[in-house]
Short mmCIF file of C-alpha atoms in Angstrom, two decimals:
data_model
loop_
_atom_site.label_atom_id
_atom_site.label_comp_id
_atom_site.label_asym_id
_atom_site.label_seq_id
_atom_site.Cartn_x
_atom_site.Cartn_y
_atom_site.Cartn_z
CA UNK A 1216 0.00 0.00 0.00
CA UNK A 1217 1.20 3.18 -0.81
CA UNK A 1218 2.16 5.64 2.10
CA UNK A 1219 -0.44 8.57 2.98
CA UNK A 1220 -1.28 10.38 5.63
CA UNK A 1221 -4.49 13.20 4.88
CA UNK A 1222 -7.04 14.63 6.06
CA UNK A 1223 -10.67 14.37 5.13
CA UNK A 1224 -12.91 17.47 4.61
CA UNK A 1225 -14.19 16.95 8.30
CA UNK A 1226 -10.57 17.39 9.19
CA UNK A 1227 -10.72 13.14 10.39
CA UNK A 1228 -7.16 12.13 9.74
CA UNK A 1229 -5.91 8.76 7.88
CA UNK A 1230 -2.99 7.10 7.16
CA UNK A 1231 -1.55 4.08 5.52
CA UNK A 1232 -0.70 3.33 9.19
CA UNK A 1233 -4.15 3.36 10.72
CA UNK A 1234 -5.52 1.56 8.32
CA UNK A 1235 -3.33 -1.89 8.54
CA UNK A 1236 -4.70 -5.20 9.63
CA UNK A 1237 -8.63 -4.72 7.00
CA UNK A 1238 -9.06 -4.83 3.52
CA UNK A 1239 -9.21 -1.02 1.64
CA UNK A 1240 -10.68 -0.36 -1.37
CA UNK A 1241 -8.84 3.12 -2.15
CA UNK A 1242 -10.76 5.06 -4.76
CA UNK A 1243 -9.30 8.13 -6.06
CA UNK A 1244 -9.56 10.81 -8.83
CA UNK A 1245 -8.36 14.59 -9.79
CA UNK A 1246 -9.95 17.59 -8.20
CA UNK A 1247 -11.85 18.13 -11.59
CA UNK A 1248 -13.47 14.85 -11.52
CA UNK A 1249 -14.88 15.15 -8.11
CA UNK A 1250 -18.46 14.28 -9.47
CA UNK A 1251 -17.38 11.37 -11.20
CA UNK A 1252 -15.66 9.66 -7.77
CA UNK A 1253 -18.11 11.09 -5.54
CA UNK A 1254 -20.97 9.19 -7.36
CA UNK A 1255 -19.25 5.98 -8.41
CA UNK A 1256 -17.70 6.07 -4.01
CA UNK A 1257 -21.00 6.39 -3.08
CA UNK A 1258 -22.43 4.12 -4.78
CA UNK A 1259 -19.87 1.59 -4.13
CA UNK A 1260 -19.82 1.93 -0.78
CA UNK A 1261 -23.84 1.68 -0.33
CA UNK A 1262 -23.94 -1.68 -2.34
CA UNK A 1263 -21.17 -3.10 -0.43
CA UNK A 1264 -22.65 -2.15 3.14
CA UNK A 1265 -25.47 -3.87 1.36
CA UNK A 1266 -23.86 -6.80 0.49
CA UNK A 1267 -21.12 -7.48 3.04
CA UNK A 1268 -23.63 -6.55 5.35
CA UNK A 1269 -22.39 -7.50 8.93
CA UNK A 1270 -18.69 -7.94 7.91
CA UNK A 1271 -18.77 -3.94 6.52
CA UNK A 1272 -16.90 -2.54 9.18
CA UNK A 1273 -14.19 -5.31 8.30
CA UNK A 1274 -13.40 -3.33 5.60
CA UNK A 1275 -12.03 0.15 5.19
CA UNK A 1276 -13.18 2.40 1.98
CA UNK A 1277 -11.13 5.31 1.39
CA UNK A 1278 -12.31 7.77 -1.27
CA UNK A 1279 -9.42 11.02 -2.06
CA UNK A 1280 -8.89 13.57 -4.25
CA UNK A 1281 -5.58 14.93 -5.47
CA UNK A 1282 -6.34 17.76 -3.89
CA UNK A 1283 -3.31 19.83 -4.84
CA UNK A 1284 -5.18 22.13 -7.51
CA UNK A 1285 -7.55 23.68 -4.92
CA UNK A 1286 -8.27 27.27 -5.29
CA UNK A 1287 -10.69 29.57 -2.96
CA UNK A 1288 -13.48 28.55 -4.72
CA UNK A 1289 -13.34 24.84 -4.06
CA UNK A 1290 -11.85 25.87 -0.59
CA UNK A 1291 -14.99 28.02 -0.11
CA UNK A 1292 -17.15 24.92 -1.38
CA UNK A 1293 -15.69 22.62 1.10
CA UNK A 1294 -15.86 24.62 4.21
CA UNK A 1295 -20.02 24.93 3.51
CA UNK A 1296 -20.30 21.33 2.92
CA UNK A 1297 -18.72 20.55 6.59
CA UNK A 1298 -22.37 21.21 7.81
CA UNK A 1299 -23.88 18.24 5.08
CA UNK A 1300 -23.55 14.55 5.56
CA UNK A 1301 -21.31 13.83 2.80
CA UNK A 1302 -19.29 10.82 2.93
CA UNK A 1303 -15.74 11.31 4.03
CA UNK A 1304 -13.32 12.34 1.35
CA UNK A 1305 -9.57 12.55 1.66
CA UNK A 1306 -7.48 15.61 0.41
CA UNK A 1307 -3.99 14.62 -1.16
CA UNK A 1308 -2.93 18.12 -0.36
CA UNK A 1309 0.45 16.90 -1.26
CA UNK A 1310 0.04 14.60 -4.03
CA UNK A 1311 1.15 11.67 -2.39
CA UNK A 1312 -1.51 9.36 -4.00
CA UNK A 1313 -1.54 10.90 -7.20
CA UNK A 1314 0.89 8.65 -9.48
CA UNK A 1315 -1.65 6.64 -11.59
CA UNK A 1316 -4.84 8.89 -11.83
CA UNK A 1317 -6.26 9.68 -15.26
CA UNK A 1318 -8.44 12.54 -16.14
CA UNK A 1319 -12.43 11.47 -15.98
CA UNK A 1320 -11.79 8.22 -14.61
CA UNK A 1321 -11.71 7.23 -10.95
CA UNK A 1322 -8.25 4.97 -9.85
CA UNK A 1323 -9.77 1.79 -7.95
CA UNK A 1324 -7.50 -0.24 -5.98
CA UNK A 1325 -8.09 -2.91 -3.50
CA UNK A 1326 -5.32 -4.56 -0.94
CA UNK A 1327 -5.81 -6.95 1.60
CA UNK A 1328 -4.95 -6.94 4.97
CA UNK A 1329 -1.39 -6.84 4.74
CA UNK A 1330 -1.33 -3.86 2.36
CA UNK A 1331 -0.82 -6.01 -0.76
CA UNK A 1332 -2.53 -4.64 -3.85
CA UNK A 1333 -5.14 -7.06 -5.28
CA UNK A 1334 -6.48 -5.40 -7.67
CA UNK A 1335 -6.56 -2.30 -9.64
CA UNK A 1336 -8.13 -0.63 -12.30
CA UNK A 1337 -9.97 2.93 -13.92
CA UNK A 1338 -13.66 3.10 -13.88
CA UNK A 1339 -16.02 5.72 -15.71
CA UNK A 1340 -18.80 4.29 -14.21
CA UNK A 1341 -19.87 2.23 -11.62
CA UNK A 1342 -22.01 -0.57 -12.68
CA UNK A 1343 -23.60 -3.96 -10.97
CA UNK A 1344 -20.89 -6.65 -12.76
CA UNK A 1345 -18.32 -4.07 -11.30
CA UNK A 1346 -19.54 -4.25 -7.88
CA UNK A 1347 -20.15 -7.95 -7.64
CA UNK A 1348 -16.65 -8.45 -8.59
CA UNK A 1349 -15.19 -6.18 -5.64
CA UNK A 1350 -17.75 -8.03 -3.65
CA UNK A 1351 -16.60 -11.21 -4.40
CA UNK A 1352 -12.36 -9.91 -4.39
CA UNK A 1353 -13.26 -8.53 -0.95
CA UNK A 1354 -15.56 -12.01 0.66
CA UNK A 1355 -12.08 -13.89 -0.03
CA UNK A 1356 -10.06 -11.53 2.00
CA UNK A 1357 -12.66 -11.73 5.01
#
């Protein structure tokens, strides 16, 4: 796993460190895409707490943006949505998870619990086959 340490827009912090010992599926995307990630995280995380059902909080899901293109704007954006129950997003202030993103595509990895990538590929959508197949990468590592 890739080293990070960031904080989310609720100012939570997370690091490769606190996150050792469960599965992560680590979903991330540039600042411009935010819609794209935020809707594809969302709805992967909903149809796994769905379908993992009571093993959920075995698993950690970590959605970030490279965050390093902020203006006051998006600054301005983020400090209003503190007050909205949004899911948690990380902000790569600093790039560090940034090798590997594409424009308009989210990066979706997955690593078990010994911070081993087990899979990882670029998603424009997020669609049922998608999802069963994390579901089923993710029941093997429980």
């Amino acid at each position: 796993m890739p080293q990070f340490h960031m904080k989310d827009q609720y100012g939570q912090s997370y690091s490769d460190e606190s996150v050792k010992g469960k599965p992560v599926v680590l979903m991330g995307c540039f600042l411009r895409d935010l819609e794209l990630c935020r809707k594809q995280g969302r709805k992967l995380y909903w149809k796994m707490q769905n379908l993992l059902w009571k093993d959920s909080s075995k698993v950690h899901f970590l959605l970030y943006l490279d965050f390093r293109e902020t203006n006051k704007l998006v600054e301005d954006y983020l400090e209003e949505s503190k007050t909205k129950q949004y899911e948690s997003i990380l902000l790569d202030r600093k790039g560090n998870l940034s090798l590997g993103l594409n424009k308009g595509e989210s990066y979706l990895r997955i690593f078990n619990k010994s911070g081993k990538m087990i899979s990882s590929s670029y998603q424009e959508e997020m669609n049922e086959d998608l999802i069963q197949e994390i579901y089923g990468i993710l029941k093997k590592e429980l």
